[in-house]
Amino acid sequence: MSRRAGDARTLFIGDERKELKYSERAVDYVIVNGLCPTNRESWTSGENIFWPDEWLFRPNPNARLCHVTNGISHASSWEDLITEGESLLREVDQFRPDNSNVTNVPLIFLCYGLGGIVFLKALDLSKNRQSQKTLNVQTTGVVFFGTPLAAQKQSDLKKTLQNCATVELRLSQAKWPAPNSSITQEISELLNAVKYITFKIVAAFEKSESSLGQRRQPFLSKKTVIVPEHIAKAKDAAPFKCVGYNRDHLSIAQLDRSSFGVLVQTLQTIIDNTPYTIDANIPDTGIQLSDETSGLSTQPQLYSILQPGNSIQSIPSHLSISVDQIDYTSFSNEAASLSDEVSRPRTFSEQEVSSLSLDLSNRLSLVPDRASALDHWSSTEGSNLEAKLPCHEIPFGQNPKFCGRTDTLLKIEEALLKPQLVGENKPRAFVISGTAGIGKTQTALHFAYHHKEKFPSILWASAETPNKLLQSLATYALTLGIISKPSEFAADAEKLMRWYRSTDTCWLLIFDNAIDSDLVLNYWPSACRSGSILITSQDPYFATKDVAGEGQELPQLDDKSAIALLLSSIPRPRGTKQEAQEAAEIVQRVGCLPIAIRTVIGQITEDDCLLSEYIEQWNTKDFFSESKVKHVNTVNARYNKSLKDLWADSFKSLNAKARFMMHVMSLIDTENIPEDLFRPLKDDTLAIKFPFLRDRVRCIRDLIGSSLISKNIDKDEISDRYFHLHRMTGAFAQMQMDAESQQAAFDAATLLLENKVWIGEREERSAQLKQYFEHVDALVRLVSLQSTTAPEDLHGSKLRQSATFVSLLRKMAWLCYGQRLFRPGLKLIKHVEDIYNDPFKREEVSGEQAKLDVELVWIYYYHGCFLTLTGNPKDLIESKMCFDTALKYHQACREAGFDRRHTLPKLSALKCGLGNALHGLGHQVDAEKAYLEGLEATPPGELFPLSETLLCRCLLFQGPARLQEASERLQKVIARRIEKLGANDTKSFISGGAGNNYNILGNLRIAQARDILATEDQRKRYLDDAYQLHLKALESWTTIFGGDHHETADVCHKLAWHRAEKQDYNNAILYLQRALTIYKSPVNRDYRRGEMARTNYKLSLCHEANRNYDEAREAKMRAEELRKEICKENSMEFHAATGEDSYDKLVNIWTL
């Protein structure tokens, strides 16, 4: 890639336009990015191969490409997007200047996401130019990837555009603002003009929903298909083609080779059908070829024959060159363009053909693959046997119940059916890998049957053993007819390999269940022109560049396909909604594993029971032990192993260290297991305690090679490798453990996780929460499940929980508190409290008693902190009780001397927590006392005690007489903090840092402005000061907490109040909408319903003042519905709201 023109956002690729020769084909591509950023991964594939070179340049060697990346970000506006149309037009002018030789060169635009709007704007701007310079005249075709082209109502269009922008910008905290009415109208007019386009249009649309996912997926309020077919297709536009993908909007709207591969053939057809004129000055070679039926010169066609990708064998059916009576005629429908009638071929000597080929190749800088032709000649010399085609040797019938796997099949098609590349002299290959029973063979089988017409020759070869493979190859050679009678397997197999290497027939060779890569490579037709190889294997090594070079691990079936497979096969289907829900529950239990679903079907058929009855009897241990071969070996899908035997051989082949690692992995979350978990700290003794950690790399290699675990393929993960294992593989591993092994694995998992949690700075702890929470939660679910399982159904004995396990849960709970993840954090806290409150459970906990007592203090302290922030009055009462209990146990531990061996919470923190609970309950005098006691107990070295800041907030609610005292005190805290940490510090995540000080002082200023003794000038000064303080609080909290924290939403609401006071309702509405977005996020919505009601009501007032009466009515209705629900849940009498005061009562006092 070379940057030759344009600014930093424009990339021109390809050579400068040369003087075109007679047979050379040129094309210009312009790629227009939408809002999705271009990254290295989307531009390259494999070993940093530049994918446009593969997909665009090789079929058209004289192609050029201009890539324009729009300079749009989350800080930009819709106006900026529209303005990019003018920039695009300038780039195209620079790419195709007036003085260049591009008059008839096709121009293709590839527009991604909202880049399509940029193109339409450029198209509109160019219509006032001279006719030859308008884009409508220059453009040959355009492909829109996820652009909403359909005309819609203004409100619907706004929503669609907003969703597109949110997803394309990968916003994870809030939606991008919707366009205003004027911008929406302008875009609507651009879309309406699509029907007047005269060039070809292709629109790619998505079929999958976009939503908030676990891997930094964009924010949407609910799952939705943003640009389905009816929105991607412009009405009355012709010629128009739509192509659907089973992907979400982000996958479609970013530059990605896999998305583009499906459209290559359509794009090439557009190029090939474009009229194209160049000057044909070809020197006389002394040999004239002509088509006797038409009288036209065929010299240009011969040039085409020797183009890249063609050889002597590719001569059209009406042209024939014979070398000593060896006929190299190829009947190609695409090449035979002058006549279907075959004229009498002229015969040349081998010397003449060689001279002709050399002369023409020199003129075109090409080298015909004459060596391959002569190899073909020698390999068939003395043999008059021709292949009997078509010849499809597939030992299994087509499975009528096959479902799903659309994405994988698309990738196989892209790999094996893509156009032959220039100079390519090797088979195209693809590997389907994955755990046993995942459906690799059935997927390969479906591909083979679905594309039989594209491959006249198909061989399905069993590659489990050398004997099976040789027998498959040799038998096919006889069936194909290239040998007249069988001989040694090896000799016949080699003859088949020679046929593969020499034939022009499209063939497909499937190596099923490959185990040994050396065996497969021994029978790999490495030099061929028209072959494809498909491999199924449990070992992902086959997909490396040392073998096939491309492949995919087959994922579990999607839920929809898994449910369809189950319901289509049960003996007594009822077709009810309840039955569908029962099927969903079953497929989730077996992890959507096809062989496990087949086992379920077999057991249901054998027992002749309903799905509901099967669920009632479910037991994982019995599910494995009672599985049989007959359950999975059916007429539609043959399989020779039962579920219980599926992974047995793999487990037996593991050494003791790898087996122990597998045991640990089976107990934690099986989806995202970081390699870093098994990498002890340098000063750690874990490697001595657990020897498998020293052999981590070898153990992982063995587990991957046995297909028990797989590497996660995630472009977002850069620093470390992640692994996963199927749920049923994990369940099988647990079945292999006796009670002692399971306890050892549980203790190891606990120690490894505790070793990784609660270290480093705040940013690192936030990453630890994301990386390890699911694994800790998996251990909690395991022990909880055991506590409710009958002893006779339990595999082994119940796991013993340790003081280390209690400490792990407490630390992870506090990480949840830091991110305001109340529900998961409280779950961990209550699990530990349940242990302490049950004498029998507490006796079972191993570890030092002093450590357990100290942990209890921490647990009650953390529980109180969680409950204080929920905003629920009942929770505040319980919060006070938790702090009182923590203080009591704290005193007891200190008297017993436990604080000399273990770290207790600071007394100042406990007192501060008690003050928070009292403050939330409205007991301001008692809260002030608690804060002062906390301040007194603060260690001397602590510069910024939280008690002092919160004391000022408490004084705010004690009347006008205390406002000045609180204000002066807090100003000193802020000045002291700026002196030590600077004006923009981001310290103290838990306390909110500087943002907390600014927010409270801003609230104090508002209270001072409301004082009846304040003059008008003082009131204005106070309010202006409050506004600036709240802006600082927003900036600080956005940095410290992130954009989705509920306290960030609180200050947004306060800023909306400021703007409404200034009658700036548009900005007030924006702040309120941002606050609502945060409150409604999955993290907050369960505990912020009061805030949602209050914000909706304020939003209705702003809309009404702005004369948006429909929006005002809707917002007010939402507010009242929420207030009614909250009143009912808290046994409060409901009355119609009388104003903002009615909604202020619904929220925590800290929010006001």
CSV table of C-alpha atoms in Angstrom, one decimal, residues 9-264:
chain,number,residue,atom,x,y,z
A,9,ARG,CA,-7.9,10.3,5.3
A,10,THR,CA,-7.4,9.2,1.7
A,11,LEU,CA,-5.4,6.2,0.5
A,12,PHE,CA,-4.7,5.6,-3.3
A,13,ILE,CA,-3.7,2.1,-4.1
A,14,GLY,CA,-2.4,0.6,-7.4
A,15,ASP,CA,-0.1,1.8,-10.1
A,16,GLU,CA,-0.6,5.0,-12.0
A,17,ARG,CA,-2.7,4.4,-15.1
A,18,LYS,CA,-0.4,3.1,-17.8
A,19,GLU,CA,-1.1,3.1,-21.6
A,20,LEU,CA,-3.5,0.2,-21.9
A,21,LYS,CA,-2.7,-2.6,-24.2
A,22,TYR,CA,-5.2,-4.4,-26.3
A,23,SER,CA,-6.3,-7.1,-23.9
A,24,GLU,CA,-5.8,-5.4,-20.5
A,25,ARG,CA,-8.9,-4.7,-18.5
A,26,ALA,CA,-8.9,-1.7,-16.1
A,27,VAL,CA,-11.3,-0.7,-13.4
A,28,ASP,CA,-11.4,2.0,-10.7
A,29,TYR,CA,-12.8,1.2,-7.2
A,30,VAL,CA,-13.7,3.9,-4.6
A,31,ILE,CA,-14.3,2.6,-1.0
A,32,VAL,CA,-16.3,5.0,1.1
A,33,ASN,CA,-16.2,4.2,4.8
A,34,GLY,CA,-19.1,5.2,7.0
A,35,LEU,CA,-18.6,5.8,10.7
A,36,CYS,CA,-16.8,2.5,11.3
A,37,PRO,CA,-13.1,3.0,11.8
A,38,THR,CA,-10.8,1.2,9.4
A,39,ASN,CA,-8.4,-1.1,11.3
A,40,ARG,CA,-5.5,-3.3,10.3
A,41,GLU,CA,-7.5,-6.5,10.8
A,42,SER,CA,-10.2,-5.5,8.3
A,43,TRP,CA,-7.7,-4.6,5.6
A,44,THR,CA,-5.6,-7.8,5.9
A,45,SER,CA,-6.1,-11.5,6.2
A,46,GLY,CA,-3.9,-14.5,6.9
A,47,GLU,CA,-0.3,-13.5,6.7
A,48,ASN,CA,-1.0,-9.8,6.4
A,49,ILE,CA,-2.4,-10.3,2.8
A,50,PHE,CA,-4.0,-7.2,1.6
A,51,TRP,CA,-7.5,-8.4,0.8
A,52,PRO,CA,-8.4,-6.0,-2.0
A,53,ASP,CA,-5.3,-7.4,-3.8
A,54,GLU,CA,-6.9,-10.8,-3.5
A,55,TRP,CA,-10.5,-9.9,-4.3
A,56,LEU,CA,-10.2,-6.9,-6.6
A,57,PHE,CA,-6.8,-6.6,-8.2
A,58,ARG,CA,-6.0,-10.2,-9.2
A,59,PRO,CA,-9.0,-10.7,-11.4
A,60,ASN,CA,-8.4,-7.2,-12.8
A,61,PRO,CA,-4.6,-6.6,-12.6
A,62,ASN,CA,-5.0,-3.0,-13.9
A,63,ALA,CA,-7.4,-2.0,-11.2
A,64,ARG,CA,-6.9,1.0,-8.9
A,65,LEU,CA,-8.4,1.7,-5.6
A,66,CYS,CA,-9.1,4.9,-3.7
A,67,HIS,CA,-10.1,4.4,-0.1
A,68,VAL,CA,-11.7,7.4,1.6
A,69,THR,CA,-12.1,7.2,5.4
A,70,ASN,CA,-14.5,9.8,6.7
A,71,GLY,CA,-13.2,11.9,9.6
A,72,ILE,CA,-16.3,11.3,11.8
A,73,SER,CA,-16.2,10.4,15.5
A,74,HIS,CA,-18.5,10.4,18.4
A,75,ALA,CA,-17.7,14.1,18.9
A,76,SER,CA,-18.9,15.0,15.4
A,77,SER,CA,-22.4,15.9,14.1
A,78,TRP,CA,-24.8,14.9,11.3
A,79,GLU,CA,-23.8,18.1,9.5
A,80,ASP,CA,-20.3,16.8,9.4
A,81,LEU,CA,-21.4,13.6,7.8
A,82,ILE,CA,-23.3,15.4,5.1
A,83,THR,CA,-20.3,17.7,4.4
A,84,GLU,CA,-18.2,14.6,3.7
A,85,GLY,CA,-20.1,14.3,0.4
A,86,GLU,CA,-18.3,17.4,-0.9
A,87,SER,CA,-14.9,15.9,0.3
A,88,LEU,CA,-15.7,12.7,-1.5
A,89,LEU,CA,-16.4,14.5,-4.8
A,90,ARG,CA,-13.0,16.2,-4.5
A,91,GLU,CA,-11.2,12.9,-3.9
A,92,VAL,CA,-12.9,11.3,-6.9
A,93,ASP,CA,-11.8,14.3,-9.1
A,94,GLN,CA,-8.2,13.8,-7.9
A,95,PHE,CA,-8.4,10.1,-8.4
A,96,ARG,CA,-9.8,10.4,-12.0
A,97,PRO,CA,-8.6,13.8,-13.3
A,98,ASP,CA,-9.7,15.2,-16.7
A,99,ASN,CA,-6.4,14.6,-18.4
A,100,SER,CA,-6.3,10.9,-17.5
A,101,ASN,CA,-7.1,7.9,-19.8
A,102,VAL,CA,-10.2,6.9,-17.9
A,103,THR,CA,-13.0,7.7,-20.4
A,104,ASN,CA,-14.4,4.2,-20.5
A,105,VAL,CA,-12.8,2.7,-17.4
A,106,PRO,CA,-15.5,1.3,-15.1
A,107,LEU,CA,-16.0,3.2,-11.8
A,108,ILE,CA,-17.3,1.1,-8.9
A,109,PHE,CA,-18.2,2.5,-5.5
A,110,LEU,CA,-18.2,0.3,-2.3
A,111,CYS,CA,-20.1,2.2,0.4
A,112,TYR,CA,-20.1,1.0,4.0
A,113,GLY,CA,-22.9,1.9,6.4
A,114,LEU,CA,-23.6,5.6,6.5
A,115,GLY,CA,-20.9,6.1,3.9
A,116,GLY,CA,-23.7,5.4,1.5
A,117,ILE,CA,-25.3,8.7,2.5
A,118,VAL,CA,-22.0,10.4,1.8
A,119,PHE,CA,-22.0,8.9,-1.7
A,120,LEU,CA,-25.5,10.0,-2.4
A,121,LYS,CA,-24.7,13.6,-1.3
A,122,ALA,CA,-21.7,13.6,-3.6
A,123,LEU,CA,-23.9,12.3,-6.4
A,124,ASP,CA,-26.4,15.1,-5.7
A,125,LEU,CA,-23.6,17.7,-5.7
A,126,SER,CA,-22.2,16.6,-9.0
A,127,LYS,CA,-25.5,16.8,-11.0
A,128,ASN,CA,-24.9,20.5,-11.8
A,129,ARG,CA,-21.6,19.7,-13.6
A,130,GLN,CA,-21.0,19.1,-17.2
A,131,SER,CA,-22.6,15.8,-18.2
A,132,GLN,CA,-19.4,13.8,-18.5
A,133,LYS,CA,-18.2,14.8,-15.0
A,134,THR,CA,-21.3,13.9,-13.1
A,135,LEU,CA,-21.0,10.8,-10.9
A,136,ASN,CA,-24.2,9.5,-12.4
A,137,VAL,CA,-22.4,9.3,-15.8
A,138,GLN,CA,-19.1,8.1,-14.6
A,139,THR,CA,-20.3,5.5,-12.2
A,140,THR,CA,-20.7,1.9,-13.4
A,141,GLY,CA,-22.1,0.4,-10.2
A,142,VAL,CA,-22.4,0.9,-6.5
A,143,VAL,CA,-22.5,-1.6,-3.6
A,144,PHE,CA,-24.2,-0.4,-0.4
A,145,PHE,CA,-23.3,-2.4,2.7
A,146,GLY,CA,-25.9,-1.7,5.4
A,147,THR,CA,-27.1,1.7,4.1
A,148,PRO,CA,-30.8,2.4,4.8
A,149,LEU,CA,-32.0,3.3,1.2
A,150,ALA,CA,-35.7,2.9,1.6
A,151,ALA,CA,-37.9,6.0,1.9
A,152,GLN,CA,-39.3,6.1,5.5
A,153,LYS,CA,-41.4,8.4,7.7
A,154,GLN,CA,-39.3,11.1,9.3
A,155,SER,CA,-39.6,9.6,12.8
A,156,ASP,CA,-38.7,6.1,11.5
A,157,LEU,CA,-35.8,7.5,9.4
A,158,LYS,CA,-34.5,9.4,12.4
A,159,LYS,CA,-34.5,6.2,14.5
A,160,THR,CA,-32.8,4.1,11.8
A,161,LEU,CA,-30.1,6.7,11.3
A,162,GLN,CA,-29.5,7.0,15.0
A,163,ASN,CA,-29.2,3.3,15.4
A,164,CYS,CA,-26.8,3.0,12.5
A,165,ALA,CA,-24.6,5.8,13.9
A,166,THR,CA,-24.6,4.3,17.4
A,167,VAL,CA,-23.5,0.9,16.1
A,168,GLU,CA,-21.0,2.1,13.6
A,169,LEU,CA,-19.3,4.4,16.1
A,170,ARG,CA,-19.3,1.4,18.6
A,171,LEU,CA,-20.8,3.6,21.3
A,172,SER,CA,-21.2,1.6,24.5
A,173,GLN,CA,-22.6,4.2,26.9
A,174,ALA,CA,-25.3,6.1,25.0
A,175,LYS,CA,-26.8,6.5,21.6
A,176,TRP,CA,-25.5,9.0,19.1
A,177,PRO,CA,-28.0,11.9,19.0
A,178,ALA,CA,-30.7,11.6,16.3
A,179,PRO,CA,-30.5,14.0,13.4
A,180,ASN,CA,-32.6,17.1,13.6
A,181,SER,CA,-35.6,17.7,11.3
A,182,SER,CA,-33.7,19.6,8.6
A,183,ILE,CA,-30.9,17.0,8.3
A,184,THR,CA,-33.5,14.2,8.3
A,185,GLN,CA,-35.3,16.0,5.5
A,186,GLU,CA,-32.1,16.4,3.5
A,187,ILE,CA,-31.2,12.8,3.9
A,188,SER,CA,-34.8,11.8,3.0
A,189,GLU,CA,-34.5,13.7,-0.3
A,190,LEU,CA,-31.2,12.0,-1.1
A,191,LEU,CA,-32.9,8.6,-0.6
A,192,ASN,CA,-35.9,9.6,-2.7
A,193,ALA,CA,-33.4,10.4,-5.6
A,194,VAL,CA,-32.1,6.8,-5.6
A,195,LYS,CA,-34.9,5.7,-8.0
A,196,TYR,CA,-33.4,8.0,-10.6
A,197,ILE,CA,-30.0,6.3,-10.6
A,198,THR,CA,-29.2,4.7,-14.0
A,199,PHE,CA,-26.2,2.5,-13.0
A,200,LYS,CA,-26.4,-0.8,-11.2
A,201,ILE,CA,-27.0,-1.0,-7.5
A,202,VAL,CA,-26.3,-3.8,-5.1
A,203,ALA,CA,-27.5,-3.5,-1.5
A,204,ALA,CA,-26.3,-5.8,1.3
A,205,PHE,CA,-28.6,-6.0,4.3
A,206,GLU,CA,-28.3,-7.8,7.7
A,207,LYS,CA,-30.5,-10.5,9.1
A,208,SER,CA,-29.1,-10.6,12.7
A,209,GLU,CA,-30.0,-8.3,15.5
A,210,SER,CA,-27.7,-5.7,17.0
A,211,SER,CA,-27.7,-5.4,20.8
A,212,LEU,CA,-25.5,-4.7,23.9
A,213,GLY,CA,-23.1,-7.7,24.0
A,214,GLN,CA,-20.3,-8.7,26.3
A,215,ARG,CA,-17.5,-7.8,23.9
A,216,ARG,CA,-17.7,-4.1,23.6
A,217,GLN,CA,-20.7,-4.2,21.4
A,218,PRO,CA,-22.6,-1.0,20.8
A,219,PHE,CA,-25.4,0.3,22.9
A,220,LEU,CA,-29.0,-0.2,21.8
A,221,SER,CA,-32.0,0.0,24.1
A,222,LYS,CA,-33.2,-3.4,22.7
A,223,LYS,CA,-32.2,-6.0,20.2
A,224,THR,CA,-33.1,-5.0,16.6
A,225,VAL,CA,-32.3,-5.6,13.0
A,226,ILE,CA,-31.3,-2.1,12.0
A,227,VAL,CA,-31.2,-2.4,8.2
A,228,PRO,CA,-33.3,-5.4,7.1
A,229,GLU,CA,-34.2,-6.0,3.5
A,230,HIS,CA,-37.2,-3.7,3.3
A,231,ILE,CA,-35.0,-0.8,4.6
A,232,ALA,CA,-32.0,-1.6,2.5
A,233,LYS,CA,-34.0,-1.7,-0.7
A,234,ALA,CA,-34.9,1.5,-2.5
A,235,LYS,CA,-38.4,1.4,-4.0
A,236,ASP,CA,-38.6,1.7,-7.8
A,237,ALA,CA,-34.8,1.7,-8.2
A,238,ALA,CA,-33.6,-0.4,-11.1
A,239,PRO,CA,-31.5,-2.4,-11.8
A,240,PHE,CA,-31.3,-3.3,-8.2
A,241,LYS,CA,-30.1,-6.5,-6.4
A,242,CYS,CA,-30.3,-7.3,-2.6
A,243,VAL,CA,-28.0,-9.7,-0.8
A,244,GLY,CA,-28.7,-10.8,2.8
A,245,TYR,CA,-26.2,-11.7,5.5
A,246,ASN,CA,-26.7,-13.6,8.8
A,247,ARG,CA,-24.8,-10.9,10.6
A,248,ASP,CA,-25.5,-7.8,12.6
A,249,HIS,CA,-25.1,-4.2,11.4
A,250,LEU,CA,-21.5,-3.7,12.8
A,251,SER,CA,-20.3,-6.7,10.8
A,252,ILE,CA,-21.9,-5.5,7.6
A,253,ALA,CA,-21.0,-1.8,7.9
A,254,GLN,CA,-17.3,-2.1,8.4
A,255,LEU,CA,-14.7,-2.9,5.8
A,256,ASP,CA,-14.4,-6.7,6.0
A,257,ARG,CA,-13.2,-9.2,3.4
A,258,SER,CA,-15.7,-11.9,4.5
A,259,SER,CA,-18.6,-9.6,3.9
A,260,PHE,CA,-17.4,-8.7,0.5
A,261,GLY,CA,-16.5,-12.1,-0.8
A,262,VAL,CA,-20.1,-13.1,-1.5
A,263,LEU,CA,-20.5,-10.2,-3.9
A,264,VAL,CA,-17.3,-10.8,-6.0
